[in-house]
Amino acid sequence: MSTLAPTLQAFFTDRLIGQRQASPHTITAYRDTFKLLLGFAGQRTGKHPARLGISDLDAPMIGAFLQHLETARGNAVATRNARLAAIHSLFRYAALHDVEHAADIQRVLAIPHKRCGRAILCFLTQEETHALLAAPDLTTWTGRRDHALLLLAVTTGLRVSELTGLRLQDVHLGAGQHVRCTGKGRKDRCTPLTGQTAHVLRDWLAERGGHPADAVFPSRRGGRLSSDAVQRLVATHAAAATRSRPSLQAKKVTPHTLRHTAAMSLLHAGVDISVTALWLGHESCNATMIYLHADLTLKQRALDRTLPAGNKPGRYHAPDTLLAFLDSLRPIQARAQICRAPQDDTPAPQHPDTSLCITRRSA
């Protein structure tokens, strides 16, 4: 066994689990990274993974592995950077225990993350959301389960891991109806439910039954749904919804798309960005700012509040003929204008406003 094997094992047991108490999702992501790396390095060097040393995973090998992820496996730049972050974490731990490989470790740690662009996120319109929710067959058990899951996802914005990890005891349908979940970063949060969502969940839970610790959305075998299963059912119902809403064909609908849809619904309703961040369980409002760039409706609303170029600011005057007539009247400066008539019987001249004329005749 080489020096890499005990270092890698201690990295998972001592650093990730013992010291940092990493979440199961983090451990799974790191595990998959090193399975791919060891398999790639084993093919390049002709060694079994248990025989690989730290010197075998030098900077050229890591660089070739990162290039392999983008070209052969078709991974995005963000995925490449996530794999590199896991490798950096291992080599920072190895720098404290394998000082004889300090030069190779420093060269690997010097590999930079690749810059990448940020695409505009995908979300569903109100019509597309209705078409997706109408896609499941409510006459079947799985259709009613999928309908409840989709409705909960699109109204609460729960992540796919939060949906699959939701238990019966986490759903509260009494006064102040809400669901409680443990989200990213081990943050507990409560998300309120709409009346329609609570009604659908109440009917589903009555049919579902089970113990408080059971999953809200089980598989056909009674176990907890996996993230891949949720992605497949969302894709299946999105494909079925394209028959009534063809615009869905141009969108890649995933469980995270439903989370984006919930966030955009809050912003369209005028909810403050800080409240939306709390609703979604974001660490800060900066993570929620991406939704402000995604929809032209929000940008058009801001544009409508600005002054067009070339116009001078001023008070608004309604183009109304009656208001214009009233504005043209001069104010009466005197208390009343007395129209004096001549001493003889000659008729007095008519004043423009006869109501203000007082005719005085001789006795």
GROMACS .gro file of C-alpha atoms in nm:
model
  363
    1MET     CA    1   0.000   0.000   0.000
    2SER     CA    2   0.140   0.339  -0.099
    3THR     CA    3   0.138   0.662   0.098
    4LEU     CA    4  -0.165   0.783  -0.096
    5ALA     CA    5  -0.404   0.513   0.029
    6PRO     CA    6  -0.367   0.579   0.406
    7THR     CA    7  -0.366   0.954   0.347
    8LEU     CA    8  -0.687   0.934   0.145
    9GLN     CA    9  -0.857   0.713   0.402
   10ALA     CA   10  -0.753   0.944   0.688
   11PHE     CA   11  -0.876   1.243   0.487
   12PHE     CA   12  -1.229   1.100   0.480
   13THR     CA   13  -1.241   0.957   0.834
   14ASP     CA   14  -1.034   1.214   1.022
   15ARG     CA   15  -1.077   1.541   0.832
   16LEU     CA   16  -1.418   1.524   0.665
   17ILE     CA   17  -1.614   1.310   0.912
   18GLY     CA   18  -1.428   1.365   1.238
   19GLN     CA   19  -1.316   1.728   1.224
   20ARG     CA   20  -1.542   1.904   0.975
   21GLN     CA   21  -1.848   1.682   1.019
   22ALA     CA   22  -1.918   1.713   0.649
   23SER     CA   23  -2.267   1.640   0.524
   24PRO     CA   24  -2.344   1.314   0.341
   25HIS     CA   25  -2.379   1.511   0.017
   26THR     CA   26  -2.026   1.652   0.054
   27ILE     CA   27  -1.879   1.312   0.130
   28THR     CA   28  -2.058   1.163  -0.170
   29ALA     CA   29  -1.929   1.437  -0.401
   30TYR     CA   30  -1.570   1.396  -0.275
   31ARG     CA   31  -1.595   1.017  -0.303
   32ASP     CA   32  -1.707   1.036  -0.666
   33THR     CA   33  -1.424   1.277  -0.748
   34PHE     CA   34  -1.153   1.047  -0.619
   35LYS     CA   35  -1.308   0.740  -0.778
   36LEU     CA   36  -1.284   0.915  -1.114
   37LEU     CA   37  -0.932   1.044  -1.043
   38LEU     CA   38  -0.792   0.709  -0.927
   39GLY     CA   39  -0.949   0.531  -1.224
   40PHE     CA   40  -0.801   0.784  -1.466
   41ALA     CA   41  -0.456   0.774  -1.303
   42GLY     CA   42  -0.462   0.394  -1.294
   43GLN     CA   43  -0.520   0.378  -1.669
   44ARG     CA   44  -0.242   0.630  -1.735
   45THR     CA   45   0.019   0.466  -1.510
   46GLY     CA   46  -0.089   0.103  -1.535
   47LYS     CA   47  -0.105   0.073  -1.156
   48HIS     CA   48  -0.387  -0.040  -0.933
   49PRO     CA   49  -0.544   0.244  -0.731
   50ALA     CA   50  -0.410   0.098  -0.405
   51ARG     CA   51  -0.055   0.113  -0.549
   52LEU     CA   52  -0.068   0.477  -0.654
   53GLY     CA   53   0.145   0.727  -0.467
   54ILE     CA   54   0.116   1.101  -0.421
   55SER     CA   55   0.398   1.145  -0.669
   56ASP     CA   56   0.182   0.974  -0.931
   57LEU     CA   57  -0.082   1.245  -0.887
   58ASP     CA   58   0.145   1.531  -0.982
   59ALA     CA   59   0.035   1.855  -1.147
   60PRO     CA   60   0.052   1.722  -1.508
   61MET     CA   61  -0.162   1.422  -1.410
   62ILE     CA   62  -0.421   1.643  -1.236
   63GLY     CA   63  -0.425   1.881  -1.533
   64ALA     CA   64  -0.481   1.592  -1.773
   65PHE     CA   65  -0.762   1.463  -1.550
   66LEU     CA   66  -0.936   1.801  -1.551
   67GLN     CA   67  -0.905   1.817  -1.928
   68HIS     CA   68  -1.049   1.466  -1.949
   69LEU     CA   69  -1.354   1.575  -1.750
   70GLU     CA   70  -1.436   1.852  -1.997
   71THR     CA   71  -1.357   1.672  -2.322
   72ALA     CA   72  -1.423   1.301  -2.274
   73ARG     CA   73  -1.695   1.320  -2.008
   74GLY     CA   74  -1.853   1.644  -2.130
   75ASN     CA   75  -1.860   1.808  -1.785
   76ALA     CA   76  -1.922   2.179  -1.754
   77VAL     CA   77  -1.662   2.418  -1.618
   78ALA     CA   78  -1.850   2.441  -1.288
   79THR     CA   79  -1.825   2.064  -1.245
   80ARG     CA   80  -1.457   2.075  -1.332
   81ASN     CA   81  -1.400   2.341  -1.066
   82ALA     CA   82  -1.593   2.138  -0.807
   83ARG     CA   83  -1.372   1.835  -0.874
   84LEU     CA   84  -1.063   2.053  -0.843
   85ALA     CA   85  -1.185   2.190  -0.511
   86ALA     CA   86  -1.207   1.836  -0.372
   87ILE     CA   87  -0.855   1.761  -0.495
   88HIS     CA   88  -0.722   2.080  -0.337
   89SER     CA   89  -0.884   1.986  -0.008
   90LEU     CA   90  -0.709   1.646  -0.010
   91PHE     CA   91  -0.370   1.794  -0.096
   92ARG     CA   92  -0.396   2.060   0.175
   93TYR     CA   93  -0.450   1.778   0.422
   94ALA     CA   94  -0.160   1.580   0.269
   95ALA     CA   95   0.072   1.880   0.305
   96LEU     CA   96   0.053   1.839   0.685
   97HIS     CA   97   0.125   1.464   0.685
   98ASP     CA   98   0.340   1.390   0.380
   99VAL     CA   99   0.600   1.666   0.395
  100GLU     CA  100   0.839   1.468   0.173
  101HIS     CA  101   0.602   1.536  -0.118
  102ALA     CA  102   0.573   1.908  -0.043
  103ALA     CA  103   0.698   2.014  -0.387
  104ASP     CA  104   0.442   1.803  -0.577
  105ILE     CA  105   0.166   1.910  -0.340
  106GLN     CA  106   0.239   2.280  -0.386
  107ARG     CA  107   0.234   2.247  -0.765
  108VAL     CA  108  -0.108   2.078  -0.750
  109LEU     CA  109  -0.240   2.345  -0.514
  110ALA     CA  110  -0.125   2.610  -0.761
  111ILE     CA  111  -0.361   2.481  -1.032
  112PRO     CA  112  -0.621   2.758  -1.067
  113HIS     CA  113  -0.993   2.731  -1.106
  114LYS     CA  114  -1.120   2.808  -1.453
  115ARG     CA  115  -1.339   3.111  -1.501
  116CYS     CA  116  -1.678   3.046  -1.648
  117GLY     CA  117  -1.978   3.245  -1.758
  118ARG     CA  118  -2.310   3.249  -1.579
  119ALA     CA  119  -2.604   3.154  -1.792
  120ILE     CA  120  -2.952   3.296  -1.739
  121LEU     CA  121  -3.147   3.051  -1.529
  122CYS     CA  122  -3.453   2.869  -1.660
  123PHE     CA  123  -3.796   2.902  -1.501
  124LEU     CA  124  -4.155   2.830  -1.598
  125THR     CA  125  -4.428   3.078  -1.674
  126GLN     CA  126  -4.765   3.055  -1.505
  127GLU     CA  127  -4.921   2.879  -1.804
  128GLU     CA  128  -4.633   2.632  -1.825
  129THR     CA  129  -4.662   2.561  -1.453
  130HIS     CA  130  -5.031   2.481  -1.486
  131ALA     CA  131  -4.958   2.248  -1.778
  132LEU     CA  132  -4.691   2.064  -1.578
  133LEU     CA  133  -4.917   2.021  -1.274
  134ALA     CA  134  -5.194   1.884  -1.497
  135ALA     CA  135  -4.966   1.625  -1.659
  136PRO     CA  136  -4.976   1.349  -1.388
  137ASP     CA  137  -5.260   1.098  -1.412
  138LEU     CA  138  -5.463   1.150  -1.094
  139THR     CA  139  -5.641   0.818  -1.135
  140THR     CA  140  -5.321   0.631  -1.039
  141TRP     CA  141  -5.127   0.617  -0.712
  142THR     CA  142  -4.803   0.739  -0.867
  143GLY     CA  143  -4.987   1.018  -1.048
  144ARG     CA  144  -5.133   1.153  -0.724
  145ARG     CA  145  -4.792   1.126  -0.559
  146ASP     CA  146  -4.621   1.308  -0.844
  147HIS     CA  147  -4.886   1.580  -0.852
  148ALA     CA  148  -4.840   1.649  -0.479
  149LEU     CA  149  -4.461   1.651  -0.518
  150LEU     CA  150  -4.464   1.889  -0.815
  151LEU     CA  151  -4.711   2.126  -0.648
  152LEU     CA  152  -4.506   2.133  -0.328
  153ALA     CA  153  -4.184   2.197  -0.521
  154VAL     CA  154  -4.323   2.478  -0.735
  155THR     CA  155  -4.487   2.662  -0.442
  156THR     CA  156  -4.219   2.621  -0.174
  157GLY     CA  157  -3.897   2.610  -0.377
  158LEU     CA  158  -3.754   2.312  -0.186
  159ARG     CA  159  -3.438   2.154  -0.323
  160VAL     CA  160  -3.456   1.799  -0.456
  161SER     CA  161  -3.266   1.668  -0.153
  162GLU     CA  162  -3.512   1.846   0.076
  163LEU     CA  163  -3.807   1.696  -0.110
  164THR     CA  164  -3.672   1.342  -0.091
  165GLY     CA  165  -3.574   1.384   0.274
  166LEU     CA  166  -3.913   1.521   0.381
  167ARG     CA  167  -4.079   1.304   0.648
  168LEU     CA  168  -4.440   1.282   0.756
  169GLN     CA  169  -4.359   1.451   1.086
  170ASP     CA  170  -4.216   1.750   0.896
  171VAL     CA  171  -4.553   1.841   0.742
  172HIS     CA  172  -4.781   2.052   0.965
  173LEU     CA  173  -5.131   2.108   0.828
  174GLY     CA  174  -5.294   2.265   1.132
  175ALA     CA  175  -5.288   2.633   1.223
  176GLY     CA  176  -4.997   2.800   1.045
  177GLN     CA  177  -4.958   2.519   0.792
  178HIS     CA  178  -4.597   2.470   0.684
  179VAL     CA  179  -4.323   2.218   0.612
  180ARG     CA  180  -3.997   2.196   0.805
  181CYS     CA  181  -3.677   2.079   0.641
  182THR     CA  182  -3.301   2.076   0.692
  183GLY     CA  183  -3.145   2.240   0.391
  184LYS     CA  184  -2.803   2.313   0.255
  185GLY     CA  185  -2.544   2.391   0.521
  186ARG     CA  186  -2.753   2.214   0.789
  187LYS     CA  187  -2.988   2.511   0.812
  188ASP     CA  188  -3.336   2.434   0.942
  189ARG     CA  189  -3.617   2.641   0.797
  190CYS     CA  190  -3.996   2.649   0.789
  191THR     CA  191  -4.174   2.722   0.463
  192PRO     CA  192  -4.545   2.814   0.467
  193LEU     CA  193  -4.793   2.636   0.245
  194THR     CA  194  -5.064   2.782   0.026
  195GLY     CA  195  -5.421   2.671   0.074
  196GLN     CA  196  -5.422   2.465  -0.245
  197THR     CA  197  -5.093   2.293  -0.155
  198ALA     CA  198  -5.214   2.213   0.196
  199HIS     CA  199  -5.537   2.067   0.058
  200VAL     CA  200  -5.351   1.842  -0.189
  201LEU     CA  201  -5.102   1.730   0.077
  202ARG     CA  202  -5.381   1.655   0.323
  203ASP     CA  203  -5.548   1.423   0.073
  204TRP     CA  204  -5.218   1.261  -0.022
  205LEU     CA  205  -5.108   1.198   0.337
  206ALA     CA  206  -5.445   1.046   0.419
  207GLU     CA  207  -5.394   0.802   0.132
  208ARG     CA  208  -5.025   0.750   0.200
  209GLY     CA  209  -5.046   0.663   0.573
  210GLY     CA  210  -4.736   0.537   0.750
  211HIS     CA  211  -4.528   0.634   1.054
  212PRO     CA  212  -4.402   0.983   1.138
  213ALA     CA  213  -4.046   0.898   1.030
  214ASP     CA  214  -4.153   0.768   0.687
  215ALA     CA  215  -4.089   0.964   0.369
  216VAL     CA  216  -4.369   1.186   0.241
  217PHE     CA  217  -4.306   1.077  -0.118
  218PRO     CA  218  -4.211   0.707  -0.122
  219SER     CA  219  -4.117   0.488  -0.414
  220ARG     CA  220  -4.336   0.201  -0.530
  221ARG     CA  221  -4.143  -0.030  -0.298
  222GLY     CA  222  -4.207   0.195   0.000
  223GLY     CA  223  -3.858   0.340   0.033
  224ARG     CA  224  -3.744   0.697  -0.010
  225LEU     CA  225  -3.727   0.839  -0.360
  226SER     CA  226  -3.379   0.907  -0.491
  227SER     CA  227  -3.275   1.234  -0.651
  228ASP     CA  228  -3.241   1.060  -0.987
  229ALA     CA  229  -3.597   0.925  -0.958
  230VAL     CA  230  -3.731   1.276  -0.895
  231GLN     CA  231  -3.539   1.409  -1.195
  232ARG     CA  232  -3.683   1.136  -1.415
  233LEU     CA  233  -4.043   1.194  -1.308
  234VAL     CA  234  -4.009   1.570  -1.356
  235ALA     CA  235  -3.867   1.516  -1.705
  236THR     CA  236  -4.142   1.266  -1.787
  237HIS     CA  237  -4.425   1.499  -1.686
  238ALA     CA  238  -4.258   1.797  -1.856
  239ALA     CA  239  -4.245   1.600  -2.181
  240ALA     CA  240  -4.614   1.514  -2.144
  241ALA     CA  241  -4.699   1.880  -2.076
  242THR     CA  242  -4.545   1.992  -2.405
  243ARG     CA  243  -4.854   1.866  -2.588
  244SER     CA  244  -5.064   2.141  -2.431
  245ARG     CA  245  -4.782   2.394  -2.389
  246PRO     CA  246  -4.527   2.366  -2.676
  247SER     CA  247  -4.301   2.633  -2.522
  248LEU     CA  248  -4.183   2.373  -2.269
  249GLN     CA  249  -4.002   2.189  -2.547
  250ALA     CA  250  -3.737   2.462  -2.559
  251LYS     CA  251  -3.669   2.437  -2.184
  252LYS     CA  252  -3.478   2.176  -1.986
  253VAL     CA  253  -3.712   2.121  -1.691
  254THR     CA  254  -3.540   1.979  -1.381
  255PRO     CA  255  -3.633   1.981  -1.011
  256HIS     CA  256  -3.417   2.290  -0.971
  257THR     CA  257  -3.620   2.460  -1.245
  258LEU     CA  258  -3.922   2.431  -1.014
  259ARG     CA  259  -3.720   2.599  -0.740
  260HIS     CA  260  -3.637   2.884  -0.979
  261THR     CA  261  -4.005   2.909  -1.069
  262ALA     CA  262  -4.103   2.950  -0.704
  263ALA     CA  263  -3.846   3.227  -0.659
  264MET     CA  264  -3.965   3.414  -0.969
  265SER     CA  265  -4.326   3.390  -0.852
  266LEU     CA  266  -4.228   3.559  -0.526
  267LEU     CA  267  -4.042   3.838  -0.704
  268HIS     CA  268  -4.329   3.896  -0.948
  269ALA     CA  269  -4.564   3.928  -0.650
  270GLY     CA  270  -4.349   4.212  -0.515
  271VAL     CA  271  -4.184   4.017  -0.232
  272ASP     CA  272  -3.862   4.178  -0.110
  273ILE     CA  273  -3.537   4.016  -0.219
  274SER     CA  274  -3.431   3.955   0.144
  275VAL     CA  275  -3.757   3.771   0.219
  276THR     CA  276  -3.709   3.562  -0.096
  277ALA     CA  277  -3.358   3.470   0.022
  278LEU     CA  278  -3.497   3.354   0.357
  279TRP     CA  279  -3.772   3.161   0.179
  280LEU     CA  280  -3.521   2.974  -0.037
  281GLY     CA  281  -3.270   2.920   0.244
  282HIS     CA  282  -2.991   3.122   0.082
  283GLU     CA  283  -2.690   3.217   0.290
  284SER     CA  284  -2.706   3.578   0.171
  285CYS     CA  285  -2.903   3.798  -0.069
  286ASN     CA  286  -2.619   3.782  -0.320
  287ALA     CA  287  -2.722   3.430  -0.415
  288THR     CA  288  -3.076   3.553  -0.482
  289MET     CA  289  -2.964   3.833  -0.714
  290ILE     CA  290  -2.944   3.592  -1.008
  291TYR     CA  291  -3.324   3.594  -1.028
  292LEU     CA  292  -3.326   3.968  -1.090
  293HIS     CA  293  -3.128   3.912  -1.412
  294ALA     CA  294  -3.345   3.628  -1.540
  295ASP     CA  295  -3.677   3.792  -1.622
  296LEU     CA  296  -3.736   4.080  -1.861
  297THR     CA  297  -4.061   4.164  -1.681
  298LEU     CA  298  -3.872   4.289  -1.376
  299LYS     CA  299  -3.634   4.487  -1.597
  300GLN     CA  300  -3.922   4.636  -1.796
  301ARG     CA  301  -4.091   4.738  -1.473
  302ALA     CA  302  -3.778   4.927  -1.373
  303LEU     CA  303  -3.749   5.082  -1.720
  304ASP     CA  304  -4.104   5.213  -1.704
  305ARG     CA  305  -4.013   5.412  -1.394
  306THR     CA  306  -3.733   5.599  -1.565
  307LEU     CA  307  -3.765   5.920  -1.769
  308PRO     CA  308  -3.728   5.881  -2.147
  309ALA     CA  309  -3.427   6.051  -2.303
  310GLY     CA  310  -3.484   6.411  -2.414
  311ASN     CA  311  -3.777   6.480  -2.181
  312LYS     CA  312  -3.757   6.743  -1.911
  313PRO     CA  313  -3.893   6.659  -1.568
  314GLY     CA  314  -4.206   6.843  -1.468
  315ARG     CA  315  -4.555   6.810  -1.334
  316TYR     CA  316  -4.804   6.602  -1.526
  317HIS     CA  317  -5.097   6.788  -1.684
  318ALA     CA  318  -5.394   6.585  -1.793
  319PRO     CA  319  -5.499   6.652  -2.157
  320ASP     CA  320  -5.860   6.708  -2.063
  321THR     CA  321  -6.069   6.987  -2.220
  322LEU     CA  322  -6.271   7.049  -1.905
  323LEU     CA  323  -5.959   7.078  -1.690
  324ALA     CA  324  -5.801   7.304  -1.948
  325PHE     CA  325  -6.108   7.531  -1.940
  326LEU     CA  326  -6.098   7.551  -1.562
  327ASP     CA  327  -5.727   7.630  -1.567
  328SER     CA  328  -5.788   7.915  -1.817
  329LEU     CA  329  -6.026   8.099  -1.585
  330ARG     CA  330  -5.875   8.403  -1.414
  331PRO     CA  331  -5.917   8.432  -1.042
  332ILE     CA  332  -6.160   8.695  -0.920
  333GLN     CA  333  -5.955   8.970  -0.763
  334ALA     CA  334  -6.238   9.175  -0.619
  335ARG     CA  335  -6.513   9.061  -0.393
  336ALA     CA  336  -6.767   9.144  -0.663
  337GLN     CA  337  -6.783   9.368  -0.961
  338ILE     CA  338  -7.072   9.607  -0.936
  339CYS     CA  339  -7.226   9.696  -1.268
  340ARG     CA  340  -7.373  10.041  -1.249
  341ALA     CA  341  -7.664  10.116  -1.478
  342PRO     CA  342  -7.723  10.469  -1.629
  343GLN     CA  343  -7.965  10.713  -1.458
  344ASP     CA  344  -8.222  10.697  -1.737
  345ASP     CA  345  -8.421  10.402  -1.852
  346THR     CA  346  -8.151  10.287  -2.095
  347PRO     CA  347  -8.085   9.920  -2.038
  348ALA     CA  348  -7.767   9.849  -1.851
  349PRO     CA  349  -7.486   9.687  -2.052
  350GLN     CA  350  -7.453   9.316  -2.008
  351HIS     CA  351  -7.159   9.201  -1.795
  352PRO     CA  352  -6.978   8.881  -1.896
  353ASP     CA  353  -7.075   8.729  -1.564
  354THR     CA  354  -7.427   8.852  -1.500
  355SER     CA  355  -7.439   8.684  -1.164
  356LEU     CA  356  -7.193   8.943  -1.034
  357CYS     CA  357  -7.380   9.248  -1.171
  358ILE     CA  358  -7.592   9.460  -0.945
  359THR     CA  359  -7.826   9.695  -1.130
  360ARG     CA  360  -7.922  10.013  -0.951
  361ARG     CA  361  -8.189  10.224  -1.105
  362SER     CA  362  -8.295  10.570  -1.012
  363ALA     CA  363  -8.602  10.616  -0.808
   0.00000   0.00000   0.00000
